[in-house]
Coordinates of N, CA and C in Angstrom, one line a residue:
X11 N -35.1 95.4 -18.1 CA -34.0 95.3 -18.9 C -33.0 94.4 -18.2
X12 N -32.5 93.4 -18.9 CA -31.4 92.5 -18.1 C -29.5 93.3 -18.5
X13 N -29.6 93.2 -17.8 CA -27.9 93.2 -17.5 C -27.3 92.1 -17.7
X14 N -25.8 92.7 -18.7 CA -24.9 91.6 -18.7 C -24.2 90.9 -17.6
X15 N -24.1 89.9 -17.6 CA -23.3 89.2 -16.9 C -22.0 89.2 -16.7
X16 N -21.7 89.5 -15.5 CA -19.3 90.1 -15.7 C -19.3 88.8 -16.7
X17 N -17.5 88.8 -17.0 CA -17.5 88.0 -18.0 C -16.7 86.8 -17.2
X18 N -16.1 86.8 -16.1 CA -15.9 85.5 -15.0 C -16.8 84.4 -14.8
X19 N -18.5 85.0 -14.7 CA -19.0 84.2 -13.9 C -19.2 83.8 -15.3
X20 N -19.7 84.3 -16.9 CA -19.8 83.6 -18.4 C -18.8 82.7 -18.7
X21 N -18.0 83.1 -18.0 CA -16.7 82.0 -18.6 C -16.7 80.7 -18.0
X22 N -17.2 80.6 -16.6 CA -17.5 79.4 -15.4 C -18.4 79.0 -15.9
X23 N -19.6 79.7 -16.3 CA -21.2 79.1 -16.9 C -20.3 77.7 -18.0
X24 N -20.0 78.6 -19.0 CA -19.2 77.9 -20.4 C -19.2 76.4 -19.9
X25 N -17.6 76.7 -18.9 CA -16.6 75.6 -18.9 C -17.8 74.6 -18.0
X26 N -18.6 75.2 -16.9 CA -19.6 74.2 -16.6 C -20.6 73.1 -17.8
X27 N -20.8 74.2 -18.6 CA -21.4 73.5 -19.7 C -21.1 72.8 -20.5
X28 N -19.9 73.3 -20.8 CA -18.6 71.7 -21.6 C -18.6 70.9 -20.7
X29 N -18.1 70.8 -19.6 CA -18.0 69.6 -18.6 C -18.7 68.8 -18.6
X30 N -20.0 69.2 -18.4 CA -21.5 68.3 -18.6 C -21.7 68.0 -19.8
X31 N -21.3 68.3 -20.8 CA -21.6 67.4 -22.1 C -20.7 66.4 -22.5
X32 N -19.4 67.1 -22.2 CA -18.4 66.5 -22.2 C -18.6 64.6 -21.4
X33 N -19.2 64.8 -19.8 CA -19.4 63.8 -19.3 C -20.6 62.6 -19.9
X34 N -21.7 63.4 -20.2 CA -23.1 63.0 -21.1 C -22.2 62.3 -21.7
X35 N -21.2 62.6 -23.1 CA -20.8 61.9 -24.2 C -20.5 60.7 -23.7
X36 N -19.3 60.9 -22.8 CA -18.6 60.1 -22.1 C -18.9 58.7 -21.7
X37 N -20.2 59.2 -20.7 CA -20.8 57.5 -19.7 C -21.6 57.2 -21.5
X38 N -22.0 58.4 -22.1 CA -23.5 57.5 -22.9 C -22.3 56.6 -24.1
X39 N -21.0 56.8 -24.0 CA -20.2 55.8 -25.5 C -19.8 54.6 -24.6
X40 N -20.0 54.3 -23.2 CA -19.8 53.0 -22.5 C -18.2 52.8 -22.6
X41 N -17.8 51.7 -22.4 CA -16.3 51.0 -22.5 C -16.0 50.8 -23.5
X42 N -14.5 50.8 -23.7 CA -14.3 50.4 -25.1 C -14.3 49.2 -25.4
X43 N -14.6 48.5 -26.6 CA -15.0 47.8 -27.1 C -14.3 45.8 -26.0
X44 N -12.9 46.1 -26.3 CA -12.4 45.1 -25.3 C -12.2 45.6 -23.8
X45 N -12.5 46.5 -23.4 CA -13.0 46.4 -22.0 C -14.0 45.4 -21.3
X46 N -14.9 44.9 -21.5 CA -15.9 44.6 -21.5 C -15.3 43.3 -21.4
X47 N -15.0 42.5 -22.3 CA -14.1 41.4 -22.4 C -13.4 41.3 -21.4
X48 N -12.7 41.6 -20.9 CA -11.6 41.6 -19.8 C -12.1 41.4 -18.7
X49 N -13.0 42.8 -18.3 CA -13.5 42.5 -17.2 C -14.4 41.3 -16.8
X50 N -15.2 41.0 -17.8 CA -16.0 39.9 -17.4 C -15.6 38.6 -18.0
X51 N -14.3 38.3 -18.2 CA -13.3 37.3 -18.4 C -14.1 35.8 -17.6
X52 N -14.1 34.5 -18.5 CA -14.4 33.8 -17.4 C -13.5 32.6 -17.7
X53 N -12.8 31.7 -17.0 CA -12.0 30.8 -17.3 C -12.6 29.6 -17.7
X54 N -11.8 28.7 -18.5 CA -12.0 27.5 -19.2 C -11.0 26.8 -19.8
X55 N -11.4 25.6 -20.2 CA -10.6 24.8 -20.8 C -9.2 25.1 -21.5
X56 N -8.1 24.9 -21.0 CA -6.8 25.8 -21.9 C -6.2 26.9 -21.4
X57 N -6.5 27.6 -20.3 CA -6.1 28.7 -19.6 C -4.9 28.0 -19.2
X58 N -4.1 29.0 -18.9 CA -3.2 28.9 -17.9 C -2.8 29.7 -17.1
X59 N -3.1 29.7 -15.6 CA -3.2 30.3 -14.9 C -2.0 30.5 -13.8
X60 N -1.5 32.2 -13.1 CA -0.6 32.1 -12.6 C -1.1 31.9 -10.9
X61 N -0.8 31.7 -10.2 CA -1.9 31.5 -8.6 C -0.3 31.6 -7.8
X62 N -0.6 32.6 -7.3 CA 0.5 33.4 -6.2 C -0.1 33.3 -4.4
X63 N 0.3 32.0 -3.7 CA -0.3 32.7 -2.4 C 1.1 33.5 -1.7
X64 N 1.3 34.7 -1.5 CA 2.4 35.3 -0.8 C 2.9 34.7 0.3
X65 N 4.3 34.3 0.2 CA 5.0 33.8 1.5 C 4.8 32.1 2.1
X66 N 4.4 31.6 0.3 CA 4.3 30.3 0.2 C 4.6 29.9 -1.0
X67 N 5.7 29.7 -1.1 CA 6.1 29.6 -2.6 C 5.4 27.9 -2.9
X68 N 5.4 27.3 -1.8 CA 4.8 25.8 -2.4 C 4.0 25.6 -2.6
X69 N 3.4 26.7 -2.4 CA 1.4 26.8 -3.2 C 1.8 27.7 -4.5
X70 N 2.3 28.1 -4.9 CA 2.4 29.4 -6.0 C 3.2 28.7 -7.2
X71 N 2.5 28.8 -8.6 CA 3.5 28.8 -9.6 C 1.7 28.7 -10.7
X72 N 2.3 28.3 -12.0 CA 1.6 28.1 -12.8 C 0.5 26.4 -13.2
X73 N -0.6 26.7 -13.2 CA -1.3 25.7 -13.9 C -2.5 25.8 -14.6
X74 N -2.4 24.4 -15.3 CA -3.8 24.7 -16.9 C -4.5 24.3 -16.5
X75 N -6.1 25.1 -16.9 CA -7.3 24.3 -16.9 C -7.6 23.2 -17.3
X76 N -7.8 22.1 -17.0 CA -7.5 20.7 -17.6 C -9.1 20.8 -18.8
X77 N -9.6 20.0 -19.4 CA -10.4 19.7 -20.3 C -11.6 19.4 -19.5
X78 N -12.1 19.2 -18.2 CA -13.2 19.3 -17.1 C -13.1 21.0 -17.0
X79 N -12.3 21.8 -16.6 CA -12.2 23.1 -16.2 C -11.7 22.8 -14.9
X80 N -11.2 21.5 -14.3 CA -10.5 21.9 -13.2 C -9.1 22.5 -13.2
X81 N -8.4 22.5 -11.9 CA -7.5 22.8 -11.7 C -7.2 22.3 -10.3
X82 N -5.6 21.6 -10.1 CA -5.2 20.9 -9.4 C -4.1 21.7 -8.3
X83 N -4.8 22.1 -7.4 CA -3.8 22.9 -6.5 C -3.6 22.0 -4.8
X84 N -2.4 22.4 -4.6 CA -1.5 21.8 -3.4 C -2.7 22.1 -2.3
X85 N -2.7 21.1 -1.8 CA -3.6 21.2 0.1 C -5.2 20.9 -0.6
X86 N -5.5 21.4 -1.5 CA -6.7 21.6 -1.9 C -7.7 20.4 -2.8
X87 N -6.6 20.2 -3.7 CA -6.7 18.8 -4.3 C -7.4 19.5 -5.8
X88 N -8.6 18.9 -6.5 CA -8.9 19.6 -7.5 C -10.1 20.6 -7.2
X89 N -10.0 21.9 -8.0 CA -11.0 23.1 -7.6 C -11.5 23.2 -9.1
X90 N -13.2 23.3 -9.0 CA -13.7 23.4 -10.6 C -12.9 25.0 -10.4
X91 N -12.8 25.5 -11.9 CA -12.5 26.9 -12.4 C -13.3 27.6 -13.3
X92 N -14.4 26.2 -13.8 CA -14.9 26.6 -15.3 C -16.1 27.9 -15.1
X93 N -16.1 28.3 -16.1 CA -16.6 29.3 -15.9 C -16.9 30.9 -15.1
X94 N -15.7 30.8 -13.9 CA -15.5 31.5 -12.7 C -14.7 32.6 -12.9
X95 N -14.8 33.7 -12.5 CA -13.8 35.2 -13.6 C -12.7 34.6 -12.2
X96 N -11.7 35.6 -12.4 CA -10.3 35.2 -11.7 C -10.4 35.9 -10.0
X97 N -11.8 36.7 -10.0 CA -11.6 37.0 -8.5 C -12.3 36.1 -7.9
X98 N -13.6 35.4 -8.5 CA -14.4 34.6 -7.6 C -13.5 32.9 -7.7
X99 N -12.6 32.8 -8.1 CA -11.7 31.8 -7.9 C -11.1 32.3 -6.6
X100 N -10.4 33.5 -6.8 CA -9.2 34.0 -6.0 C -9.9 33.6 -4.8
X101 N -11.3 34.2 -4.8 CA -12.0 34.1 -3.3 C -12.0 32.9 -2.7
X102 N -12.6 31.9 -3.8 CA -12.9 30.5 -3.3 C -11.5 30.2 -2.7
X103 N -9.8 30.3 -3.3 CA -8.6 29.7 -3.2 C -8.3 30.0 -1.5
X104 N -8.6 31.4 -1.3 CA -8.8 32.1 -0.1 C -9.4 31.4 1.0
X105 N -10.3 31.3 0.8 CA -11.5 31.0 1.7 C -10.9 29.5 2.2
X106 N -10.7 29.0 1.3 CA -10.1 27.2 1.8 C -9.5 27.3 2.0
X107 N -8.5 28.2 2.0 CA -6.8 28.3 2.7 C -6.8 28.6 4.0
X108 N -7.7 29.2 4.1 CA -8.2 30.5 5.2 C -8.7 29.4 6.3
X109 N -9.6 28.5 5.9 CA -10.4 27.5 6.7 C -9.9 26.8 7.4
X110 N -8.9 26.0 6.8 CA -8.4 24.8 6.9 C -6.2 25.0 7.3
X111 N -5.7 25.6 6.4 CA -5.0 25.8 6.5 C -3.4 26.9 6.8
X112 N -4.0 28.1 6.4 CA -2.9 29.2 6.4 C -4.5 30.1 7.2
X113 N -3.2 30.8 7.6 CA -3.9 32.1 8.7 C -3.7 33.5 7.8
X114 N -5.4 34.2 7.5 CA -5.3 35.3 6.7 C -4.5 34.9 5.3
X115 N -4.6 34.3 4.5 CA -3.6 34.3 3.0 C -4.2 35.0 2.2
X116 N -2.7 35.2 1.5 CA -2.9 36.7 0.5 C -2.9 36.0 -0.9
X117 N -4.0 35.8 -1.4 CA -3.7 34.8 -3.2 C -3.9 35.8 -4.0
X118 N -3.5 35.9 -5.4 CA -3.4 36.4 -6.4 C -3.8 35.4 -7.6
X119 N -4.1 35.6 -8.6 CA -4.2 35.1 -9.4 C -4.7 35.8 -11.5
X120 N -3.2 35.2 -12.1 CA -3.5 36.1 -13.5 C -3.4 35.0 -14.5
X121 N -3.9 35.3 -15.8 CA -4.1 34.6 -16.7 C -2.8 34.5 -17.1
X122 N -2.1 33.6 -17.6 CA -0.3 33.7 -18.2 C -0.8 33.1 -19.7
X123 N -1.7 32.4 -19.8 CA -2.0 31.8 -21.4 C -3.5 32.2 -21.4
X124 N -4.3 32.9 -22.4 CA -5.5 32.2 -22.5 C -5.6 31.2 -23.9
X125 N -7.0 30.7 -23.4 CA -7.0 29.4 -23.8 C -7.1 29.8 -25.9
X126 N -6.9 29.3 -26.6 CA -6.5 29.5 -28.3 C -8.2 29.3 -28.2
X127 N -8.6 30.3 -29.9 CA -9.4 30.5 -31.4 C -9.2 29.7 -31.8
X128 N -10.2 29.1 -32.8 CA -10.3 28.2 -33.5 C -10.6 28.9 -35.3
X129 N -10.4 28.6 -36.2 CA -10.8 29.2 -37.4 C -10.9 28.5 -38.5
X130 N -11.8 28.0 -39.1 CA -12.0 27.1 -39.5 C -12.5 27.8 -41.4
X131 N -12.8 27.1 -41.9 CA -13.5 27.4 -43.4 C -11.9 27.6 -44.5
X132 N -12.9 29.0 -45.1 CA -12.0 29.1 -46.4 C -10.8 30.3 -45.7
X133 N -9.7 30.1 -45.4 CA -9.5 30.8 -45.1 C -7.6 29.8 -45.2
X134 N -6.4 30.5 -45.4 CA -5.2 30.2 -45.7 C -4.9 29.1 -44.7
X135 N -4.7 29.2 -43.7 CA -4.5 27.8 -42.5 C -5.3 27.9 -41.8
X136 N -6.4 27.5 -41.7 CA -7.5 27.2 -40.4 C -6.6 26.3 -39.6
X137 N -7.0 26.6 -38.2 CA -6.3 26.2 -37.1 C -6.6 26.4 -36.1
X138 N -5.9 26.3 -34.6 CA -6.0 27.0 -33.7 C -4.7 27.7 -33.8
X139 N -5.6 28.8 -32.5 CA -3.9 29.4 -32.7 C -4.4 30.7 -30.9
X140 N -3.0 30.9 -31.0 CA -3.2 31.2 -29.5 C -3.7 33.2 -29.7
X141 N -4.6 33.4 -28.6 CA -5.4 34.2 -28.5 C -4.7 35.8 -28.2
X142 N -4.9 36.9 -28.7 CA -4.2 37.8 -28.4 C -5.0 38.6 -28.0
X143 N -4.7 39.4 -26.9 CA -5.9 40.3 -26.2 C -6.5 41.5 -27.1
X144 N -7.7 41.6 -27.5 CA -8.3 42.8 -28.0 C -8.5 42.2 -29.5
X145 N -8.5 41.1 -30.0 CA -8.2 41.0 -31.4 C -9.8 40.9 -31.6
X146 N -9.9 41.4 -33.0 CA -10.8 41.5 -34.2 C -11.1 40.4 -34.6
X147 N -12.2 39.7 -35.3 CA -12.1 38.9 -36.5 C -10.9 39.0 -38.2
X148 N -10.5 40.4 -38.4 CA -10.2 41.0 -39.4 C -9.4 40.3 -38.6
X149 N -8.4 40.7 -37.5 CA -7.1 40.0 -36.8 C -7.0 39.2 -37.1
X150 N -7.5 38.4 -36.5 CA -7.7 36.7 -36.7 C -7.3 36.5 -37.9
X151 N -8.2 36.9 -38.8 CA -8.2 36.7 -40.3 C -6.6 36.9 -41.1
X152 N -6.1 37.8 -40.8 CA -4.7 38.3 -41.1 C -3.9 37.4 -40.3
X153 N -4.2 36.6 -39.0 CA -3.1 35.9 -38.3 C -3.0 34.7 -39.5
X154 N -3.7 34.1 -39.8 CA -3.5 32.7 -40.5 C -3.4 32.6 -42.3
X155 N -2.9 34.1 -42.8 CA -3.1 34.2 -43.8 C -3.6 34.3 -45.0
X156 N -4.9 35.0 -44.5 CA -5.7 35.8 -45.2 C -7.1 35.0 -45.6
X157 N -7.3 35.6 -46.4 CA -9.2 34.4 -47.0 C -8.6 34.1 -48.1
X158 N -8.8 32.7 -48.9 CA -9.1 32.2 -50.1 C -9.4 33.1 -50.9
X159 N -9.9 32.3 -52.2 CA -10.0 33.1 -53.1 C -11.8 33.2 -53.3
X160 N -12.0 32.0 -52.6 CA -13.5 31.2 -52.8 C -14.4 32.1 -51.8
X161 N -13.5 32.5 -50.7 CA -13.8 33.1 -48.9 C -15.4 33.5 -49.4
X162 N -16.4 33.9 -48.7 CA -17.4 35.0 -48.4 C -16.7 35.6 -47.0
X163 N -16.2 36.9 -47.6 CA -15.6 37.6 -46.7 C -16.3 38.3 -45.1
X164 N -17.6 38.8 -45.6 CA -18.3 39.4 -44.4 C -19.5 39.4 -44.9
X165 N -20.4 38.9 -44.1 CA -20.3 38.8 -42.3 C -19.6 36.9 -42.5
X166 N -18.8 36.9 -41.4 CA -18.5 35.4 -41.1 C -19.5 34.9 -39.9
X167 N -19.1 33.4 -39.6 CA -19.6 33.2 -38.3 C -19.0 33.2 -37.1
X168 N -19.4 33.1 -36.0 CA -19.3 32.9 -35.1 C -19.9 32.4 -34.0
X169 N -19.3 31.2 -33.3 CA -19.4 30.6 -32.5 C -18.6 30.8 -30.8
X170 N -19.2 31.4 -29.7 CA -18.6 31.5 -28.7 C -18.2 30.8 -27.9
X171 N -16.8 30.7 -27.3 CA -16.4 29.9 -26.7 C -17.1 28.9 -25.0
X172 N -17.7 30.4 -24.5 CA -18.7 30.3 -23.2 C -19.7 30.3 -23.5
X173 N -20.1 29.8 -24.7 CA -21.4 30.0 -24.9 C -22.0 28.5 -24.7
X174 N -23.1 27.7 -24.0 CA -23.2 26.4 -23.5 C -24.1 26.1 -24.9
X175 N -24.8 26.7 -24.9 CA -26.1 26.2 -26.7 C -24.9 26.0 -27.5
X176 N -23.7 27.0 -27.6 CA -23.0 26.7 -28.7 C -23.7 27.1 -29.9
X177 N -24.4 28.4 -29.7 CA -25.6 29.5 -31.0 C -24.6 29.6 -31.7
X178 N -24.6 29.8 -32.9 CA -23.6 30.5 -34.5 C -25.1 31.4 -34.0
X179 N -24.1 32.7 -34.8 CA -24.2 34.2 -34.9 C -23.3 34.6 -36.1
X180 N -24.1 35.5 -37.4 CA -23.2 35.9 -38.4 C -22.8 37.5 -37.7
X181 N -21.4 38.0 -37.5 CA -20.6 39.0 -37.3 C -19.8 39.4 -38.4
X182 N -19.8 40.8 -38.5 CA -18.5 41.7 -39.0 C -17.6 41.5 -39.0
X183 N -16.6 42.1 -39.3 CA -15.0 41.5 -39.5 C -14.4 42.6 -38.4
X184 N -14.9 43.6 -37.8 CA -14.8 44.5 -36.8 C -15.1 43.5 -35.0
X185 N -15.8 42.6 -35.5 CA -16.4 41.9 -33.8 C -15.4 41.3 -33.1
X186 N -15.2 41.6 -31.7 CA -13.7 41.4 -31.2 C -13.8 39.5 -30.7
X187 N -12.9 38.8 -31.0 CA -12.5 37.4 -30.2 C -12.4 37.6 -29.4
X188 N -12.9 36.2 -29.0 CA -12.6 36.1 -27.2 C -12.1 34.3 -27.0
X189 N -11.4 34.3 -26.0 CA -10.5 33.3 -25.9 C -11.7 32.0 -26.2
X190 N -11.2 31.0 -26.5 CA -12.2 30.0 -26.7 C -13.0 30.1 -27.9
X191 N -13.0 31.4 -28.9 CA -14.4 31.4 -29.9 C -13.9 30.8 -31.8
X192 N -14.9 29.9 -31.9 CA -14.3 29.9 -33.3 C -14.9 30.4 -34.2
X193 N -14.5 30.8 -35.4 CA -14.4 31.7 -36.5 C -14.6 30.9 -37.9
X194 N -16.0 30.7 -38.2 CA -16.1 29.7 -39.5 C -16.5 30.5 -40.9
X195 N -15.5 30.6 -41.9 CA -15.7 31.7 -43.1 C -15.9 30.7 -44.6
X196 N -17.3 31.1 -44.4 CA -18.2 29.9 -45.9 C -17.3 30.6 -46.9
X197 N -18.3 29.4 -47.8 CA -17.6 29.8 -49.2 C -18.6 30.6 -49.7
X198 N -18.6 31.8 -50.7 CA -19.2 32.3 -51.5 C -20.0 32.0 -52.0
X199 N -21.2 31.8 -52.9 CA -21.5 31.8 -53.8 C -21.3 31.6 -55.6
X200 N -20.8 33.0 -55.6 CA -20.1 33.6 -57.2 C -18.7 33.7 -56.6

């Protein structure tokens, strides 16, 4: 015959067992949706970037990725940027400073512009237009004044900005932009 269990150690069992499902849910729903984006950020054409070496104001202030993906910094001359997230830049800015010039430097570096969406088709003003963190296609869509009358509203296309083939892919109106990507909305049919 089994014996009950005091009801302390049933109540620890419980809360053990929410914990663990609770965590299961957790890792298995991944990042949210613009997390992902962020972190694996890569720079390009149109960025503007802020680049802080501490205790050197004559190396520090703001500059754009030029139309190569370079960028033109003091001592250094021009450094590619294209396609590099902002710490393996930070490193490279480092490391040359480090070599050649300043002893131990401390660099920073944050995005102050990303580079503008493109949006093109049936849609109220296709244009560029500058990028806002975490946006939608629906976003987008609403930035420039809605779809036509003609629009085929979903799935649109999409073309990524990092993407070197430059693939079209038809997406949702839920699929998040990312700096650089354009957004081409056919016309209907009926």
């Amino acid at each position: 015959m089994r014996m009950p269990r005091p009801a302390p150690v049933r109540r620890l069992l419980d809360a053990l067992v929410a914990a663990l499902v609770l965590a299961v849910v957790f890792i298995a729903s991944g990042p949210p949706a613009g997390a992902q984006a962020t972190q694996e950020y890569r720079i390009g054409p149109g960025d503007k970037l802020n680049i802080t070496v501490f205790g050197q104001s004559d190396l520090s202030g703001p500059v754009v990725v030029d139309g190569s993906g370079r960028i033109a910094f003091p001592l250094l001359g021009q450094i590619d940027a294209d396609g590099k997230t902002l710490s393996e830049l930070q490193a490279e800015i480092t490391v040359a400073l480090n070599r050649d010039f300043l002893v131990d430097p401390k660099v920073s570096i944050e995005i102050a512009n990303y580079r503008p969406f493109f949006i093109l088709g049936r849609v109220n003003k296709p244009g560029s237009y500058p990028y806002i963190e975490g946006m939608s296609v629906r976003m987008a869509v609403a930035l420039v004044g809605g779809f036509t009358r003609r629009a085929r509203e979903d799935p649109v296309t999409l073309i990524r900005g990092d993407d070197p083939a430059k693939k079209s892919r038809e997406v949702g109106l839920d699929e998040i932009v990312l700096p650089g990507d354009t957004i081409q909305v056919e016309r209907r049919l009926f």
